[in-house]
PDB file of C-alpha atoms and ligand atoms in Angstrom:
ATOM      1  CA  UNK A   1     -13.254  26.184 -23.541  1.00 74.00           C
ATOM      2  CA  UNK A   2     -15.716  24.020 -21.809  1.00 94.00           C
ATOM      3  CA  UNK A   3     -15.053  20.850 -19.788  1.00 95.00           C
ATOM      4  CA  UNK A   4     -15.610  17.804 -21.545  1.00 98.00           C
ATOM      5  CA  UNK A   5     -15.343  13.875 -21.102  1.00 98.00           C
ATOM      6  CA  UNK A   6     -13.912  11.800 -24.246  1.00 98.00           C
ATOM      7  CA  UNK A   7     -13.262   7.956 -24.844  1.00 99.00           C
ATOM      8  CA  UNK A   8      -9.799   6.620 -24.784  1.00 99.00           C
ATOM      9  CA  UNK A   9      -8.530   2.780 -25.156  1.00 98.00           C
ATOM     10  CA  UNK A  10      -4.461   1.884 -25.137  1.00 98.00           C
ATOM     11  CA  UNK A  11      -5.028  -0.904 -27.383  1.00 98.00           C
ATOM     12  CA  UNK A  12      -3.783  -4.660 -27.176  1.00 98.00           C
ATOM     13  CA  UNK A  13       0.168  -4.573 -27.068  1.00 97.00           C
ATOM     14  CA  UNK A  14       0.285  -1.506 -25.345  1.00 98.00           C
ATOM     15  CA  UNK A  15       0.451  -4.404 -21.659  1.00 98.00           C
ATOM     16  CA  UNK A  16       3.060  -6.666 -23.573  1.00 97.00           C
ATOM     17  CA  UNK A  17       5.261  -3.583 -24.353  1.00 98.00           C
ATOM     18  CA  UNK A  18       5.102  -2.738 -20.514  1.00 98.00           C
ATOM     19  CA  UNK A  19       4.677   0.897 -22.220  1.00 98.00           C
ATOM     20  CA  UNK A  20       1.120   1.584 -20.427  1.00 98.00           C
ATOM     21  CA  UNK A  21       2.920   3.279 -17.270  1.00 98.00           C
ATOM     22  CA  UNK A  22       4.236   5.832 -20.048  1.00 98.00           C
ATOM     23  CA  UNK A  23       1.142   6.701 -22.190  1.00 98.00           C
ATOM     24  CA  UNK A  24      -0.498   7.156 -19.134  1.00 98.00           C
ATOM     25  CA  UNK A  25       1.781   9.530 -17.157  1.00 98.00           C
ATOM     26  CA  UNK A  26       1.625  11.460 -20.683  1.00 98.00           C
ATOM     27  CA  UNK A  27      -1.821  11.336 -20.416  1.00 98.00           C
ATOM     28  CA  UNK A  28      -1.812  12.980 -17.111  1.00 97.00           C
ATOM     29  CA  UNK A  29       1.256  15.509 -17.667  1.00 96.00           C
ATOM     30  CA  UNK A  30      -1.165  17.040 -19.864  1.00 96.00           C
ATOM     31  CA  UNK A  31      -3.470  17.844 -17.518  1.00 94.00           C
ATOM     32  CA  UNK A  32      -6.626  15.157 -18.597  1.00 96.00           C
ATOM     33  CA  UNK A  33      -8.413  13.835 -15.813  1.00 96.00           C
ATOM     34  CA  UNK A  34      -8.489   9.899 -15.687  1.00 98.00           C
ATOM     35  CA  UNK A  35     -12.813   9.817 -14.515  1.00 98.00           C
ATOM     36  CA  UNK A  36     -12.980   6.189 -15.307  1.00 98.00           C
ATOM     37  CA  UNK A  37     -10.787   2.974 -16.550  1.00 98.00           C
ATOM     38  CA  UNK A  38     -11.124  -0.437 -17.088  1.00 98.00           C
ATOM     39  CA  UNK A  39      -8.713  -3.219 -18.167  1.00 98.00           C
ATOM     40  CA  UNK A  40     -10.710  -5.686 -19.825  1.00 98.00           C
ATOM     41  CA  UNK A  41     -10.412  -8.167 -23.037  1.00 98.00           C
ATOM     42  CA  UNK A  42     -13.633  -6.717 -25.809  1.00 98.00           C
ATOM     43  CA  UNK A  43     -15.820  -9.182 -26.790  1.00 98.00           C
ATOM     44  CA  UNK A  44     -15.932  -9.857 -30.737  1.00 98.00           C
ATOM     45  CA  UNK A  45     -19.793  -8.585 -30.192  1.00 98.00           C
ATOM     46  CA  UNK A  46     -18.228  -5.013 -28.881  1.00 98.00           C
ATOM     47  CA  UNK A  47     -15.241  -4.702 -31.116  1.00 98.00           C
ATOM     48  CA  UNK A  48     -17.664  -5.001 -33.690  1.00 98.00           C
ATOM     49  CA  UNK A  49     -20.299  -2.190 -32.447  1.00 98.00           C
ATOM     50  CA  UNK A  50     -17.543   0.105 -31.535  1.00 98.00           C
ATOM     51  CA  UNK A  51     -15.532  -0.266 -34.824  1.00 98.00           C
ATOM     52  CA  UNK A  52     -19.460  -0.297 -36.995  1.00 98.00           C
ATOM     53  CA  UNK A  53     -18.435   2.296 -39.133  1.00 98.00           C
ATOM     54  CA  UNK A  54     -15.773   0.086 -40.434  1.00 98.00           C
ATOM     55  CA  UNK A  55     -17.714  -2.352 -41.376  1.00 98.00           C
ATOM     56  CA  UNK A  56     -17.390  -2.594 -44.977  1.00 98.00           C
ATOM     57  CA  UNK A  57     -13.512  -1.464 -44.998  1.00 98.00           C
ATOM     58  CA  UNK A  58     -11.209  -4.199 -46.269  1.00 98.00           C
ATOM     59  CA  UNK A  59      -9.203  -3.447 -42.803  1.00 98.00           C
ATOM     60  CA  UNK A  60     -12.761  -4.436 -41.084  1.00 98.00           C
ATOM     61  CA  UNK A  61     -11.442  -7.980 -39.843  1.00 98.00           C
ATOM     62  CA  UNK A  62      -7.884  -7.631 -39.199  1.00 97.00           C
ATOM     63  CA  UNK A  63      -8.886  -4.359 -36.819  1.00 98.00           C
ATOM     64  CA  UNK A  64     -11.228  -6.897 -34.395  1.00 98.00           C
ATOM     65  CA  UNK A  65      -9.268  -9.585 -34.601  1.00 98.00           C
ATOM     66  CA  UNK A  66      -6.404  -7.095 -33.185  1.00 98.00           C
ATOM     67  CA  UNK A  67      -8.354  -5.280 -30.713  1.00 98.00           C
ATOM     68  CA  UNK A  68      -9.779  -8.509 -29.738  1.00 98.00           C
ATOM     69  CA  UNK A  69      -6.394  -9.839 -29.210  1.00 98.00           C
ATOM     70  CA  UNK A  70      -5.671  -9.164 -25.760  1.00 98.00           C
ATOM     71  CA  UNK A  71      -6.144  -6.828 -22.748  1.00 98.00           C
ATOM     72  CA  UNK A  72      -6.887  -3.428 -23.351  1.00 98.00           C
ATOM     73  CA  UNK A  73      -7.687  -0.372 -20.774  1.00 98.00           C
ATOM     74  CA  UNK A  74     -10.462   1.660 -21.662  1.00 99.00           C
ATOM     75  CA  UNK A  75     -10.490   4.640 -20.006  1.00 99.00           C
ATOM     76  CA  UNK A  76     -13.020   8.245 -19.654  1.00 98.00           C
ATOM     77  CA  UNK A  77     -10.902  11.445 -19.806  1.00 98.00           C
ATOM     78  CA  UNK A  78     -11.864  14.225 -18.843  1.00 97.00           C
ATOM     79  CA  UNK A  79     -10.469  17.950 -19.404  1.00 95.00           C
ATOM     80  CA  UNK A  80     -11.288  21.331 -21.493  1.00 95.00           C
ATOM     81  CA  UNK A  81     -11.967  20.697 -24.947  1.00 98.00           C
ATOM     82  CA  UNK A  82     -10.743  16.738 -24.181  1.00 98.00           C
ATOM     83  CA  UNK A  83     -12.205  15.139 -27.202  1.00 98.00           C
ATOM     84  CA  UNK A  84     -10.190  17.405 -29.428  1.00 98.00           C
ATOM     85  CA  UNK A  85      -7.978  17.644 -27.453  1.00 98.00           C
ATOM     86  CA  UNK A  86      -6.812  14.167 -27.143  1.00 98.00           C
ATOM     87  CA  UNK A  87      -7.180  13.771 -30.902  1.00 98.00           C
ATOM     88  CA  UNK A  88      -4.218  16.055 -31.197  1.00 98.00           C
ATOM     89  CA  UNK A  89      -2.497  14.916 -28.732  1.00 98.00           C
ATOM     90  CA  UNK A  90      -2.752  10.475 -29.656  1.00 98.00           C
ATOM     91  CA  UNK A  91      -1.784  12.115 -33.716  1.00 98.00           C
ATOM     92  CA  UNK A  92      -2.734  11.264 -36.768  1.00 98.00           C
ATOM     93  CA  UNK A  93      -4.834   7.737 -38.190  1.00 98.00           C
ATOM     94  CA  UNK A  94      -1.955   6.980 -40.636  1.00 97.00           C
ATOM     95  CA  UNK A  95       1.650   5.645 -38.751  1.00 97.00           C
ATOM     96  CA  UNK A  96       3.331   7.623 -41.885  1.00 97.00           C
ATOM     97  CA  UNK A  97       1.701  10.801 -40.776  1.00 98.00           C
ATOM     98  CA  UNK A  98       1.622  10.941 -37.218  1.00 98.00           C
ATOM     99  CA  UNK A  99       3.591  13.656 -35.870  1.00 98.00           C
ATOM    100  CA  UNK A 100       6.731  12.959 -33.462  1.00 98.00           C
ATOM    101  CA  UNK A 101       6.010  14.116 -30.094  1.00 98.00           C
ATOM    102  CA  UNK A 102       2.905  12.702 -30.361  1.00 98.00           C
ATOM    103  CA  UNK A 103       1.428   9.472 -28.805  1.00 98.00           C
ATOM    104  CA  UNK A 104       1.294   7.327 -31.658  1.00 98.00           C
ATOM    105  CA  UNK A 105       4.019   9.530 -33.945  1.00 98.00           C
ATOM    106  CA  UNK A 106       6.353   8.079 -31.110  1.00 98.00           C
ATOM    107  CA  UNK A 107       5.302   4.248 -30.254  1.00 98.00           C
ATOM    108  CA  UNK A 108       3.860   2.961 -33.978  1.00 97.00           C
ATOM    109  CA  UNK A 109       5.189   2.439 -36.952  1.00 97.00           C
ATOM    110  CA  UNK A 110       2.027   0.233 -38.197  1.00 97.00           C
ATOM    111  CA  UNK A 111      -1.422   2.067 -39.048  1.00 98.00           C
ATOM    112  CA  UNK A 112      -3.121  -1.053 -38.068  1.00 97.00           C
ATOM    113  CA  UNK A 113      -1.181  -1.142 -34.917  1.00 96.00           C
ATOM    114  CA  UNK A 114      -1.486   2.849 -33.689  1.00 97.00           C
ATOM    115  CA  UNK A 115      -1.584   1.935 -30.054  1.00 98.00           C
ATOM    116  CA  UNK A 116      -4.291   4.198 -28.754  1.00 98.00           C
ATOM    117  CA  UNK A 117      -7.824   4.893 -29.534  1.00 98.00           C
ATOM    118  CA  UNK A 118      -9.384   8.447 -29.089  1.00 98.00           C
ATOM    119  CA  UNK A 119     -13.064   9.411 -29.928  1.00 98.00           C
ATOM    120  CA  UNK A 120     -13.033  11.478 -32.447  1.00 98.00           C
ATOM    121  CA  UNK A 121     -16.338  13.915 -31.758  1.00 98.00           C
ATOM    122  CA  UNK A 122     -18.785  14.564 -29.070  1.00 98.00           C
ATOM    123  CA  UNK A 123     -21.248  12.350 -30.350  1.00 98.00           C
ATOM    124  CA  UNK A 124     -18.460   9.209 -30.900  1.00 98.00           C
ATOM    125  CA  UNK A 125     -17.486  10.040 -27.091  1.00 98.00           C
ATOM    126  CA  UNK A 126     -21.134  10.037 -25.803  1.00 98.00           C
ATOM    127  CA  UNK A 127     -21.728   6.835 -27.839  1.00 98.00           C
ATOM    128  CA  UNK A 128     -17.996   4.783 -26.981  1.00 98.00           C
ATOM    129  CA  UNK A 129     -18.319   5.809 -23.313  1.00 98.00           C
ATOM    130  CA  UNK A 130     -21.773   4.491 -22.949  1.00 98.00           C
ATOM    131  CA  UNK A 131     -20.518   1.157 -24.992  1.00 98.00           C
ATOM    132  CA  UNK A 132     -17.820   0.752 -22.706  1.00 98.00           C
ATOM    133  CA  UNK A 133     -18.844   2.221 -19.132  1.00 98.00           C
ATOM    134  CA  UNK A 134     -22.058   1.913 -16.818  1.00 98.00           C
ATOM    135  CA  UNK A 135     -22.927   5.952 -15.937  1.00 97.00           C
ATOM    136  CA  UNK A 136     -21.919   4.682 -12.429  1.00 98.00           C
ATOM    137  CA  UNK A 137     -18.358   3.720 -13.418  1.00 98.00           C
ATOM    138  CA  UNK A 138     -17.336   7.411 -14.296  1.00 98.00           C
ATOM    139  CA  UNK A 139     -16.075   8.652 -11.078  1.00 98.00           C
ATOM    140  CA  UNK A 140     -16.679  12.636 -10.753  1.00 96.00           C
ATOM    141  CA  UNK A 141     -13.523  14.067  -8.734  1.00 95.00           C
ATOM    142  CA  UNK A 142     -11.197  16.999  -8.532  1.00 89.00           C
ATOM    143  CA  UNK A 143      -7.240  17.069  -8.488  1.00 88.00           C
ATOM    144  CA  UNK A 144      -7.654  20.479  -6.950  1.00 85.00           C
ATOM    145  CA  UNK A 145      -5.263  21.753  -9.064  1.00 78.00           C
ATOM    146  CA  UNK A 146      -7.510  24.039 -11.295  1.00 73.00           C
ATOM    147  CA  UNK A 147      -5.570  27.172 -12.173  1.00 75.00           C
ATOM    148  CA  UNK A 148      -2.600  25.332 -12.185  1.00 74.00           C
ATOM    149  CA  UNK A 149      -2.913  23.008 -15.331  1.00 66.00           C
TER     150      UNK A 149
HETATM  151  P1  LIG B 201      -8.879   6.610 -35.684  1.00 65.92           P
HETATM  152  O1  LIG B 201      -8.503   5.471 -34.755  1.00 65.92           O
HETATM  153  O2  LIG B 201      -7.776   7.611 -35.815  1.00 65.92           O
HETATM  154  O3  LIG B 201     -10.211   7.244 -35.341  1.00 65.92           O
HETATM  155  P2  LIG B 201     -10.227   5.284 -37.894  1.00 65.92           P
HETATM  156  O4  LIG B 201     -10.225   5.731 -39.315  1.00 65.92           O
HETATM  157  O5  LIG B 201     -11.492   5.436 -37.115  1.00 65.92           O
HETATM  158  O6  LIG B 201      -9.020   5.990 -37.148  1.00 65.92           O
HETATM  159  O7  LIG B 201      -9.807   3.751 -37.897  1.00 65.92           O
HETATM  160  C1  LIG B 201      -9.925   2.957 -36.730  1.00 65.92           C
HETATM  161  C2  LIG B 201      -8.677   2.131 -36.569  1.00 65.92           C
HETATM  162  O8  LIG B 201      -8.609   1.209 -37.651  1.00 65.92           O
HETATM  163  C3  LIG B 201      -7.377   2.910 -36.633  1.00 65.92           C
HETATM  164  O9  LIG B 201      -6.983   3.456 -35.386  1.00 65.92           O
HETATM  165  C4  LIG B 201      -6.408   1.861 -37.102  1.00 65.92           C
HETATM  166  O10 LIG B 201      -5.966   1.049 -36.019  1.00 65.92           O
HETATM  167  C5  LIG B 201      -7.252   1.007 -38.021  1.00 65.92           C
HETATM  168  N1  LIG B 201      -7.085   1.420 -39.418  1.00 65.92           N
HETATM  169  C6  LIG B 201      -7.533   2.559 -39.998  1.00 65.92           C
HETATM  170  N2  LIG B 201      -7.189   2.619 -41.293  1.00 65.92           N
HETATM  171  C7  LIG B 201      -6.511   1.479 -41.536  1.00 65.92           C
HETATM  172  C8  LIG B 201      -5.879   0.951 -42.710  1.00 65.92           C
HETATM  173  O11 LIG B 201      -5.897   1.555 -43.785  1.00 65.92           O
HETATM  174  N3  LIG B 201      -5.247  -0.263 -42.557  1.00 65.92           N
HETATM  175  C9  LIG B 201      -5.242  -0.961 -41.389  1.00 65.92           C
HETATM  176  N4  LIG B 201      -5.808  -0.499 -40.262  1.00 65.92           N
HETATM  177  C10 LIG B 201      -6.437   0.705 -40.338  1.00 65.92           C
HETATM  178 MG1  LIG B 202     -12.106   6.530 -35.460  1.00 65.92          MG
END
């Protein structure tokens, strides 16, 4: 497996719920690095660049008028394998087919409302970090656990 970095955003409700303590110590009991993160409210302008391939779905406006709706964290993850990895791990698009156990199988019941965004290849990751983050804003560490998780 070989290290990678992957985009991730809890989306706007995740603050209201007071549920973004919990995704993210998930996040971390699984071993991803958090390498950058950033609370912020998208611009209409970004919601609309990150969510292009939309564009001509009939969801197209309700989706940025949602993630546009208040605060979310975007955050850089960072682990082996990570973009798959966290695919897996947030579960499927669809509320009616995401697995229990995983992020949104356990905190949606809404497809429209699915809590958490993941990238969903290399080149969406390379592309929705560099939306999202300045190259200086990814923080290169180590937990110094390695062998361990
Ligand atoms: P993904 O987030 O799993 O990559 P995409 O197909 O890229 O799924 O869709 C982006 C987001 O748009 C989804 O996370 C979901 O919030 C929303 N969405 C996708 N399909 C529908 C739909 O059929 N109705 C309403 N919202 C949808
Ligand atoms: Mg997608």
């Amino acid at each position: 497996m070989a290290i990678e970095r992957t985009f991730s955003m809890l989306k706007p409700g995740v603050l209201s719920r007071r549920i973004a303590g919990e995704i993210i110590s998930r996040i971390e009991d699984k071993g991803f690095d958090i390498v950058a993160a950033k609370l912020m409210r998208i611009p209409r302008s970004l919601a609309e660049i990150h969510y292009a391939e939309h564009r001509d779905k009939a969801f197209f406006g309700e989706l940025v008028a949602y993630i546009t709706s208040g605060p979310v964290l975007a955050m850089v993850l960072e682990g082996d394998s990570a973009v798959a990895m966290l695919r897996r791990f947030c579960g499927s698009t669809k509320a009616e087919e995401a697995l229990p156990g995983t992020i949104r199988g356990d905190y949606a019941m809404h497809t429209g409302l699915n809590i958490i965004h993941a990238s969903d290849s290399s080149e969406s990751a390379a592309r929705e970090m560099s939306l999202f983050f300045k190259p200086e804003e990814i923080i290169d560490w180590k937990d110094g656990n390695d062998g361990w998780i």
